[in-house]
Amino acid sequence: MDDAEAANSYAAIVPKFDLAQAKRLFFKGRSLEELTAAAKRLGDYKLEAELHAFAQALEDEP
């Protein structure tokens, strides 16, 4: 197995970290700070902004 095949097989088993996954993790007990930090480490600024919007929506709920 060459490096390209190894990278592809690894990518296939690692779930994509997106807003839906972050919400699932949040409702399982992860903090928004932890999830936002993970998005920042990944360099996913769109997800980071979506998490901030999600946090704001939670604060705005009655």
mmCIF file with all atom_site columns, C-alpha atoms in Angstrom:
data_model
loop_
_atom_site.group_PDB
_atom_site.id
_atom_site.type_symbol
_atom_site.label_atom_id
_atom_site.label_alt_id
_atom_site.label_comp_id
_atom_site.label_asym_id
_atom_site.label_entity_id
_atom_site.label_seq_id
_atom_site.pdbx_PDB_ins_code
_atom_site.Cartn_x
_atom_site.Cartn_y
_atom_site.Cartn_z
_atom_site.occupancy
_atom_site.B_iso_or_equiv
_atom_site.pdbx_formal_charge
_atom_site.auth_seq_id
_atom_site.auth_comp_id
_atom_site.auth_asym_id
_atom_site.auth_atom_id
_atom_site.pdbx_PDB_model_num
ATOM 1  C CA . MET A 1 1  ? 0.000   0.000  0.000  1.00 0.00 ? 1  MET A CA 1
ATOM 2  C CA . ASP A 1 2  ? 1.461   3.347  -0.986 1.00 0.00 ? 2  ASP A CA 1
ATOM 3  C CA . ASP A 1 3  ? 0.997   6.648  0.834  1.00 0.00 ? 3  ASP A CA 1
ATOM 4  C CA . ALA A 1 4  ? -1.959  7.748  -1.323 1.00 0.00 ? 4  ALA A CA 1
ATOM 5  C CA . GLU A 1 5  ? -3.864  4.529  -0.615 1.00 0.00 ? 5  GLU A CA 1
ATOM 6  C CA . ALA A 1 6  ? -3.117  4.816  3.091  1.00 0.00 ? 6  ALA A CA 1
ATOM 7  C CA . ALA A 1 7  ? -4.365  8.408  3.168  1.00 0.00 ? 7  ALA A CA 1
ATOM 8  C CA . ASN A 1 8  ? -7.568  7.476  1.340  1.00 0.00 ? 8  ASN A CA 1
ATOM 9  C CA . SER A 1 9  ? -8.318  4.511  3.613  1.00 0.00 ? 9  SER A CA 1
ATOM 10 C CA . TYR A 1 10 ? -7.702  6.692  6.676  1.00 0.00 ? 10 TYR A CA 1
ATOM 11 C CA . ALA A 1 11 ? -9.984  9.437  5.358  1.00 0.00 ? 11 ALA A CA 1
ATOM 12 C CA . ALA A 1 12 ? -12.716 6.868  4.810  1.00 0.00 ? 12 ALA A CA 1
ATOM 13 C CA . ILE A 1 13 ? -12.837 5.937  8.519  1.00 0.00 ? 13 ILE A CA 1
ATOM 14 C CA . VAL A 1 14 ? -12.585 9.454  9.976  1.00 0.00 ? 14 VAL A CA 1
ATOM 15 C CA . PRO A 1 15 ? -15.982 11.156 10.092 1.00 0.00 ? 15 PRO A CA 1
ATOM 16 C CA . LYS A 1 16 ? -16.239 14.630 8.626  1.00 0.00 ? 16 LYS A CA 1
ATOM 17 C CA . PHE A 1 17 ? -16.298 17.307 11.315 1.00 0.00 ? 17 PHE A CA 1
ATOM 18 C CA . ASP A 1 18 ? -19.120 19.604 10.283 1.00 0.00 ? 18 ASP A CA 1
ATOM 19 C CA . LEU A 1 19 ? -21.900 21.507 12.024 1.00 0.00 ? 19 LEU A CA 1
ATOM 20 C CA . ALA A 1 20 ? -24.144 18.438 12.298 1.00 0.00 ? 20 ALA A CA 1
ATOM 21 C CA . GLN A 1 21 ? -21.342 16.424 13.921 1.00 0.00 ? 21 GLN A CA 1
ATOM 22 C CA . ALA A 1 22 ? -20.490 19.333 16.231 1.00 0.00 ? 22 ALA A CA 1
ATOM 23 C CA . LYS A 1 23 ? -24.139 19.599 17.331 1.00 0.00 ? 23 LYS A CA 1
ATOM 24 C CA . ARG A 1 24 ? -24.247 15.863 18.055 1.00 0.00 ? 24 ARG A CA 1
ATOM 25 C CA . LEU A 1 25 ? -21.103 16.174 20.162 1.00 0.00 ? 25 LEU A CA 1
ATOM 26 C CA . PHE A 1 26 ? -22.512 19.240 21.938 1.00 0.00 ? 26 PHE A CA 1
ATOM 27 C CA . PHE A 1 27 ? -25.692 17.408 22.915 1.00 0.00 ? 27 PHE A CA 1
ATOM 28 C CA . LYS A 1 28 ? -23.550 14.495 24.125 1.00 0.00 ? 28 LYS A CA 1
ATOM 29 C CA . GLY A 1 29 ? -21.789 16.848 26.541 1.00 0.00 ? 29 GLY A CA 1
ATOM 30 C CA . ARG A 1 30 ? -18.911 18.554 24.704 1.00 0.00 ? 30 ARG A CA 1
ATOM 31 C CA . SER A 1 31 ? -18.621 22.273 25.351 1.00 0.00 ? 31 SER A CA 1
ATOM 32 C CA . LEU A 1 32 ? -19.028 24.873 22.634 1.00 0.00 ? 32 LEU A CA 1
ATOM 33 C CA . GLU A 1 33 ? -15.581 26.190 23.522 1.00 0.00 ? 33 GLU A CA 1
ATOM 34 C CA . GLU A 1 34 ? -14.062 22.764 22.891 1.00 0.00 ? 34 GLU A CA 1
ATOM 35 C CA . LEU A 1 35 ? -15.884 22.380 19.572 1.00 0.00 ? 35 LEU A CA 1
ATOM 36 C CA . THR A 1 36 ? -14.953 25.889 18.449 1.00 0.00 ? 36 THR A CA 1
ATOM 37 C CA . ALA A 1 37 ? -11.314 25.245 19.363 1.00 0.00 ? 37 ALA A CA 1
ATOM 38 C CA . ALA A 1 38 ? -11.373 22.048 17.281 1.00 0.00 ? 38 ALA A CA 1
ATOM 39 C CA . ALA A 1 39 ? -12.760 23.928 14.277 1.00 0.00 ? 39 ALA A CA 1
ATOM 40 C CA . LYS A 1 40 ? -10.065 26.571 14.724 1.00 0.00 ? 40 LYS A CA 1
ATOM 41 C CA . ARG A 1 41 ? -7.320  23.899 14.895 1.00 0.00 ? 41 ARG A CA 1
ATOM 42 C CA . LEU A 1 42 ? -8.660  22.400 11.673 1.00 0.00 ? 42 LEU A CA 1
ATOM 43 C CA . GLY A 1 43 ? -8.619  25.834 10.043 1.00 0.00 ? 43 GLY A CA 1
ATOM 44 C CA . ASP A 1 44 ? -12.350 25.582 9.315  1.00 0.00 ? 44 ASP A CA 1
ATOM 45 C CA . TYR A 1 45 ? -13.394 29.207 9.746  1.00 0.00 ? 45 TYR A CA 1
ATOM 46 C CA . LYS A 1 46 ? -16.843 28.583 8.257  1.00 0.00 ? 46 LYS A CA 1
ATOM 47 C CA . LEU A 1 47 ? -17.563 25.936 10.898 1.00 0.00 ? 47 LEU A CA 1
ATOM 48 C CA . GLU A 1 48 ? -16.183 28.229 13.587 1.00 0.00 ? 48 GLU A CA 1
ATOM 49 C CA . ALA A 1 49 ? -18.617 30.970 12.474 1.00 0.00 ? 49 ALA A CA 1
ATOM 50 C CA . GLU A 1 50 ? -21.499 28.466 12.335 1.00 0.00 ? 50 GLU A CA 1
ATOM 51 C CA . LEU A 1 51 ? -20.717 27.352 15.886 1.00 0.00 ? 51 LEU A CA 1
ATOM 52 C CA . HIS A 1 52 ? -20.739 30.967 17.069 1.00 0.00 ? 52 HIS A CA 1
ATOM 53 C CA . ALA A 1 53 ? -24.132 31.449 15.389 1.00 0.00 ? 53 ALA A CA 1
ATOM 54 C CA . PHE A 1 54 ? -25.396 28.219 16.997 1.00 0.00 ? 54 PHE A CA 1
ATOM 55 C CA . ALA A 1 55 ? -24.225 29.425 20.422 1.00 0.00 ? 55 ALA A CA 1
ATOM 56 C CA . GLN A 1 56 ? -25.957 32.763 19.865 1.00 0.00 ? 56 GLN A CA 1
ATOM 57 C CA . ALA A 1 57 ? -29.184 31.014 18.875 1.00 0.00 ? 57 ALA A CA 1
ATOM 58 C CA . LEU A 1 58 ? -29.033 28.951 22.075 1.00 0.00 ? 58 LEU A CA 1
ATOM 59 C CA . GLU A 1 59 ? -28.589 32.109 24.147 1.00 0.00 ? 59 GLU A CA 1
ATOM 60 C CA . ASP A 1 60 ? -31.517 33.788 22.385 1.00 0.00 ? 60 ASP A CA 1
ATOM 61 C CA . GLU A 1 61 ? -33.932 30.946 23.167 1.00 0.00 ? 61 GLU A CA 1
ATOM 62 C CA . PRO A 1 62 ? -36.403 31.709 25.964 1.00 0.00 ? 62 PRO A CA 1
#
